[in-house]
Coordinates of C-alpha atoms in Angstrom, one line a residue:
X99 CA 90.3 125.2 96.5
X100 CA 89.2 122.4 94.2
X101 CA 90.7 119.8 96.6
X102 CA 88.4 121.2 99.6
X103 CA 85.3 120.9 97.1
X104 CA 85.8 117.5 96.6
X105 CA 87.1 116.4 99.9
X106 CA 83.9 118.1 101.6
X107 CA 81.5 116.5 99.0
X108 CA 82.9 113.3 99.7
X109 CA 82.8 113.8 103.4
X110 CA 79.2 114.1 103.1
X111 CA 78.8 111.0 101.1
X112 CA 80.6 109.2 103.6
X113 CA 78.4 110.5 106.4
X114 CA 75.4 110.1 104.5
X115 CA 76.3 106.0 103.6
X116 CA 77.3 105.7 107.5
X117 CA 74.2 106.5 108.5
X118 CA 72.1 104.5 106.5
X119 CA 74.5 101.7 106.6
X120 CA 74.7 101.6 110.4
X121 CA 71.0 101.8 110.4
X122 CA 69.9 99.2 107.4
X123 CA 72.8 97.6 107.3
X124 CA 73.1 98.5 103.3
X125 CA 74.1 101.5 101.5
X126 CA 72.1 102.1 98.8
X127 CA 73.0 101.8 94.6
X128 CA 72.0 105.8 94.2
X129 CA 74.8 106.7 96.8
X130 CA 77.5 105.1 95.7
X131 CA 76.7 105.5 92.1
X132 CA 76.3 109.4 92.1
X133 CA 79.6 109.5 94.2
X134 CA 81.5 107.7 91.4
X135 CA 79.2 109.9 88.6
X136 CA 80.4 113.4 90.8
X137 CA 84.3 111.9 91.2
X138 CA 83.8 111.5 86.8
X139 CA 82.0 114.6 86.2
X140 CA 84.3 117.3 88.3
X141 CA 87.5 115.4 87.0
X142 CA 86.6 116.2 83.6
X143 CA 85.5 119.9 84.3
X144 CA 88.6 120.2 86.1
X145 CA 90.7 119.0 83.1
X146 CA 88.4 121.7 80.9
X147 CA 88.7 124.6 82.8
X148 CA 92.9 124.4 83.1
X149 CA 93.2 122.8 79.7
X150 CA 94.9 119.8 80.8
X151 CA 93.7 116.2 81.0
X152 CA 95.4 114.9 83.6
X153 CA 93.6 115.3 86.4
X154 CA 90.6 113.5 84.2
X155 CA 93.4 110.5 83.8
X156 CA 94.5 110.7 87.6
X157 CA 90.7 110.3 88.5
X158 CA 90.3 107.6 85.9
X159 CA 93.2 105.8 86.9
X160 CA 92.5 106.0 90.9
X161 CA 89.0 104.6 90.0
X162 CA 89.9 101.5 88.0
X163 CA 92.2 101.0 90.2
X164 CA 89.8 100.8 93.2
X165 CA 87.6 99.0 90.9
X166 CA 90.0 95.9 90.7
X167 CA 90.5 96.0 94.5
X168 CA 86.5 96.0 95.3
X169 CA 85.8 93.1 92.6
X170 CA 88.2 91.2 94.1
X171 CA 87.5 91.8 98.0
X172 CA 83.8 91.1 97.1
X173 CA 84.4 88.3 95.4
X174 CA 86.3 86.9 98.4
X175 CA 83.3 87.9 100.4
X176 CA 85.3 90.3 102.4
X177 CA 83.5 93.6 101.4
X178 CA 79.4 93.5 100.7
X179 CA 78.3 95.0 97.1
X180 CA 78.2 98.6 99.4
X181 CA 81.3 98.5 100.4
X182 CA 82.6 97.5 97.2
X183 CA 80.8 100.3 95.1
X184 CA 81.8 103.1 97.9
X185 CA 85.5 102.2 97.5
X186 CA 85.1 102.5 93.6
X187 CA 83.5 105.9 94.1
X188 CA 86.7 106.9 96.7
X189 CA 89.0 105.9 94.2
X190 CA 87.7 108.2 91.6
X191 CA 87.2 111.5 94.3
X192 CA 91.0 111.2 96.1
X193 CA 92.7 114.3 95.2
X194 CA 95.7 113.1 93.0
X195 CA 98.3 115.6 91.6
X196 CA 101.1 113.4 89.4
X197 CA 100.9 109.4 88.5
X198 CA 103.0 109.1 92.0
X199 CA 100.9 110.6 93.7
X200 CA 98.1 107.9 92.1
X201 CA 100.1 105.3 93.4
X202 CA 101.3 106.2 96.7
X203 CA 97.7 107.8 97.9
X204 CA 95.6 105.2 96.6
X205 CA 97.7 102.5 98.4
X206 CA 97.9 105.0 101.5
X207 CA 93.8 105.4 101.8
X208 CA 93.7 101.4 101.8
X209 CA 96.0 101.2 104.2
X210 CA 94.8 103.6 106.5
X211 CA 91.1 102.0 106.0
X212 CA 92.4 98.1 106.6
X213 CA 94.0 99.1 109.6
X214 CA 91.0 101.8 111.0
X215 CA 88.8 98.4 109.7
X216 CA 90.6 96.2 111.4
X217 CA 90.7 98.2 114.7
X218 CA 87.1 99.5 114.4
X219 CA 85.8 95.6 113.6
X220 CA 87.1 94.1 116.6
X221 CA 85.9 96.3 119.0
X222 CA 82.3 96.5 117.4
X223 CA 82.8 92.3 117.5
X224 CA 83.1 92.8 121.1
X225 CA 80.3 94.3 121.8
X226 CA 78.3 91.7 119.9
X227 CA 79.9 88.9 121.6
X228 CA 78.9 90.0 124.9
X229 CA 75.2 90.7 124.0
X230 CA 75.8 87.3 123.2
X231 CA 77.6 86.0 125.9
X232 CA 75.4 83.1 126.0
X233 CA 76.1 81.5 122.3
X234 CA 78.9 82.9 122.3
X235 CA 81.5 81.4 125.1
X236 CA 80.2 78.1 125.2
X237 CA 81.5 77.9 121.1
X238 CA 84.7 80.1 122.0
X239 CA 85.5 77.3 124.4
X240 CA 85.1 74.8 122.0
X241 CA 87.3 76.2 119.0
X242 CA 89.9 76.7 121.7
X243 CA 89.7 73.0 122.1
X244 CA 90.7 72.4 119.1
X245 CA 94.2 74.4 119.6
X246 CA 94.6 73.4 123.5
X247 CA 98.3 72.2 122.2
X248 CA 99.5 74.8 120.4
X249 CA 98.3 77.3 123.4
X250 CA 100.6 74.5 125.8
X251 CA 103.5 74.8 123.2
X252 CA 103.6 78.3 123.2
X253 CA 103.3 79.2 127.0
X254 CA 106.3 76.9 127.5
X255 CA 107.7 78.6 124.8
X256 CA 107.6 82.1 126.2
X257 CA 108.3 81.2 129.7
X258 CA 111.3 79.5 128.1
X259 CA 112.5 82.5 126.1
X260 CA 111.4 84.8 129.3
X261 CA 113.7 82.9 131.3
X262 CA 116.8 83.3 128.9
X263 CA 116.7 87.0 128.7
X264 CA 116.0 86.2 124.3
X265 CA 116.5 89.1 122.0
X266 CA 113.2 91.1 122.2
X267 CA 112.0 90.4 118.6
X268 CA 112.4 86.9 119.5
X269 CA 110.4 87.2 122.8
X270 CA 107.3 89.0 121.1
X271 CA 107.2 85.9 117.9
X272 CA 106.5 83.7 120.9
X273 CA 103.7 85.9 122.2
X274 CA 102.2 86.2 118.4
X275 CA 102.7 82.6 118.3
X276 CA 100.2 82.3 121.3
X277 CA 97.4 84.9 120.3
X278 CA 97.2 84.2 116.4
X279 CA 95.5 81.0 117.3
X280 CA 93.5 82.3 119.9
X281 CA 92.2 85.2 117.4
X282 CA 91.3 83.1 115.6
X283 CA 89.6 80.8 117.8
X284 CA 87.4 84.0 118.7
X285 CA 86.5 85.1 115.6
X286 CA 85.8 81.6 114.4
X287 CA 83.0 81.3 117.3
X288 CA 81.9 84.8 116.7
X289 CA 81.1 83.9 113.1
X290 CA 79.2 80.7 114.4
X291 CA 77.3 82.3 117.1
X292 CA 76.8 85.6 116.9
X293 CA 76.8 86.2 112.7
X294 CA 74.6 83.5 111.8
X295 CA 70.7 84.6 112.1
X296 CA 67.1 82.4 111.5
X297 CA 64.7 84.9 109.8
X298 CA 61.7 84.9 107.9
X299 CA 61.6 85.9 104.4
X300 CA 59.4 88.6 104.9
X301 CA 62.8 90.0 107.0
X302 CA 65.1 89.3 103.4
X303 CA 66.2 92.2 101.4
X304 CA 68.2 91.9 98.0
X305 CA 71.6 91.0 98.5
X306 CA 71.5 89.3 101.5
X307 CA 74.1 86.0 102.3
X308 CA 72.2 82.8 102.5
X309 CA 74.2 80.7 104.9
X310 CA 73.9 77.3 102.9
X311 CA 72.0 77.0 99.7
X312 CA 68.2 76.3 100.8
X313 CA 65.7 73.7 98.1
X314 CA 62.5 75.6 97.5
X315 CA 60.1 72.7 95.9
X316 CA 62.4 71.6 93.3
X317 CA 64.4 74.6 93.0
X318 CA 67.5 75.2 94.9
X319 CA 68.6 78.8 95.7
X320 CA 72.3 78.7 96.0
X321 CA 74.5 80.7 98.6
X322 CA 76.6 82.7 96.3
X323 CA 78.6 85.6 96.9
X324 CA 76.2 88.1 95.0
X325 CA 73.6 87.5 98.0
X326 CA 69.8 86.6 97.3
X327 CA 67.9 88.5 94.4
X328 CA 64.2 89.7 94.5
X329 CA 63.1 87.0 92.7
X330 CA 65.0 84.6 95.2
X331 CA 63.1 86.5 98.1
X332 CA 59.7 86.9 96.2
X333 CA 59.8 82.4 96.0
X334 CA 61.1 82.3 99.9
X335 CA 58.0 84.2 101.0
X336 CA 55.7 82.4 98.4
X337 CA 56.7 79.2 100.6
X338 CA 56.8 80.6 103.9
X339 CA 60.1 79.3 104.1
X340 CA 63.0 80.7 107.0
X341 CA 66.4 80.7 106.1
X342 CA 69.8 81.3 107.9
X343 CA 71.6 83.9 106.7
X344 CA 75.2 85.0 108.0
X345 CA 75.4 89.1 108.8
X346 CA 78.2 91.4 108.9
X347 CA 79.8 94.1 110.6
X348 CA 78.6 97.6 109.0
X349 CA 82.0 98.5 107.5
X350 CA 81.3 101.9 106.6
X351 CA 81.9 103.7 109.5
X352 CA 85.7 102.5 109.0
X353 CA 85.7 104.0 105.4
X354 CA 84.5 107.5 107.4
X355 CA 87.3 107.4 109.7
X356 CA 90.1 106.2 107.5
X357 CA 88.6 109.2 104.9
X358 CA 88.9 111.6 107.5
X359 CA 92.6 110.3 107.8
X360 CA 93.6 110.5 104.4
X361 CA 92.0 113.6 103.5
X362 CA 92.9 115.7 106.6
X363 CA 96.4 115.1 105.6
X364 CA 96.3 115.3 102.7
X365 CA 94.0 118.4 101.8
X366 CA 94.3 120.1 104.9
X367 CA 98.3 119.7 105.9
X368 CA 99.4 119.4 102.2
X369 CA 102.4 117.2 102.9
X370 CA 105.1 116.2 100.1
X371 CA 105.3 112.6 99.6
X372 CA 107.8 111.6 102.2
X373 CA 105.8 112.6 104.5
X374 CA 102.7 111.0 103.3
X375 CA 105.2 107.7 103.6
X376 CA 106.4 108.2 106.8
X377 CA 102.5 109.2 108.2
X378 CA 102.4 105.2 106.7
X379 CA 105.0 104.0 108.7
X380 CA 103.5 105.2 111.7
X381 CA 101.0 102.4 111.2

């Protein structure tokens, strides 16, 4: 029963943060924060009313955990300060049972959620690129300029190993060898194109990427990782000034789908660990 309580109340956080992130393109501090406080606060009244503390230290485990995940992918600038903060608050609400199960479930729910991400990214990129068709292809063409060779190499390649009946595994490295580059081409131009937006600073809200670091009279506001702060915003607008600033896919809708995932199989089917592994290698 406590499982379903928390897995429900963290479904609703989810779709709540979803909403507003697909909407405003944030999720907001008193979301993710009272997630994380709810995660602390029924781990500890769990622990009370069985007389045990472990479920406290399976919480508080999960969380800091999670916590050294989301400092480091938002230090790389692959998660925004939401993202980061609602994968803290996950970590302290998945519904461990032994130090394993810590493990193995907190490395299954990222898992599931880079791989839903990844999915779910590229098909929302798609959509952006052809609303953008126009900025777009002419800068897709040109980064696939730039690896013309490499795309030569490795049709010859595969029409080589096509011809000589290769070993399967063999055939396929020569097709990854051919669309790694031109992934990469793609989303190289997509960031160019299609990510990278003129507005004025009236448009700015906290936390937001500066492209390049932009001089303001004789101060220079920089293009860090922790986005631009109010005061930063409040000295844009005092000087009328428009900056570039480089927008993201809302991520959140991933963390939805990969929770549903996780805690459908987890809450609902109950499984024992080997075949929480195996749902893994199904990936």
């Amino acid at each position: 029963m406590d499982s379903y309580i928390v897995f429900f109340v963290g479904l609703a956080w989810m779709i709540f943060a979803t909403i507003q992130d697909v909407k405003t393109r944030e999720v907001s501090n008193w979301l993710t924060f009272s997630l994380i406080a709810f995660g602390v606060a029924f781990s500890i009244f769990h622990s009370l009313s069985i007389g045990k503390i472990n479920p406290f230290l399976f919480s508080f485990a999960g969380g800091v955990f999670y916590f050294c995940v989301a400092f480091a992918l938002y230090y790389a600038r692959v998660f925004a300060g939401g993202d980061a903060k609602l994968l803290m608050g996950v970590g302290f609400i998945l519904p461990y049972s032994s130090w394993l199960n810590v493990l193995f479930l907190s490395l299954g729910f990222l898992f599931v959620l880079f791989f839903v991400g990844a999915i779910y990214s590229l098909i929302y990129s798609f959509f952006i690129a052809y609303n953008k068709r126009r900025e777009f292809v002419p800068a897709f063409l040109k980064e696939l300029k730039i690896f013309k060779w490499l795309f030569l190499f490795s049709l010859v390649l595969i029409a080589f190993l096509f011809t000589q009946g290769t070993n399967k595994s063999i055939f396929l490295g020569g097709i990854l060898i051919f669309f790694i580059p031109l992934l990469y081409a793609y989303l190289m131009a997509l960031d160019k194109s299609c990510m990278i937006r003129l507005v004025h600073p009236r448009e700015l809200s906290e936390g937001d990427w500066l492209e390049k670091d932009v001089k303001v009279g004789k101060k220079i506001i920089r293009a860090s990782v922790h986005g631009v702060s109010k005061e930063e915003i409040r000295a844009l607008r005092k000087a009328n000034k428009k900056v570039f600033i480089k927008e993201g896919i809302p991520f959140v809708p991933a963390f939805l789908i990969a929770y549903l995932i996780t805690g459908f199989f987890v809450v609902v089917l109950k499984p024992d660990l080997a075949s929480f592994v195996a749902l893994l290698n199904c990936f």
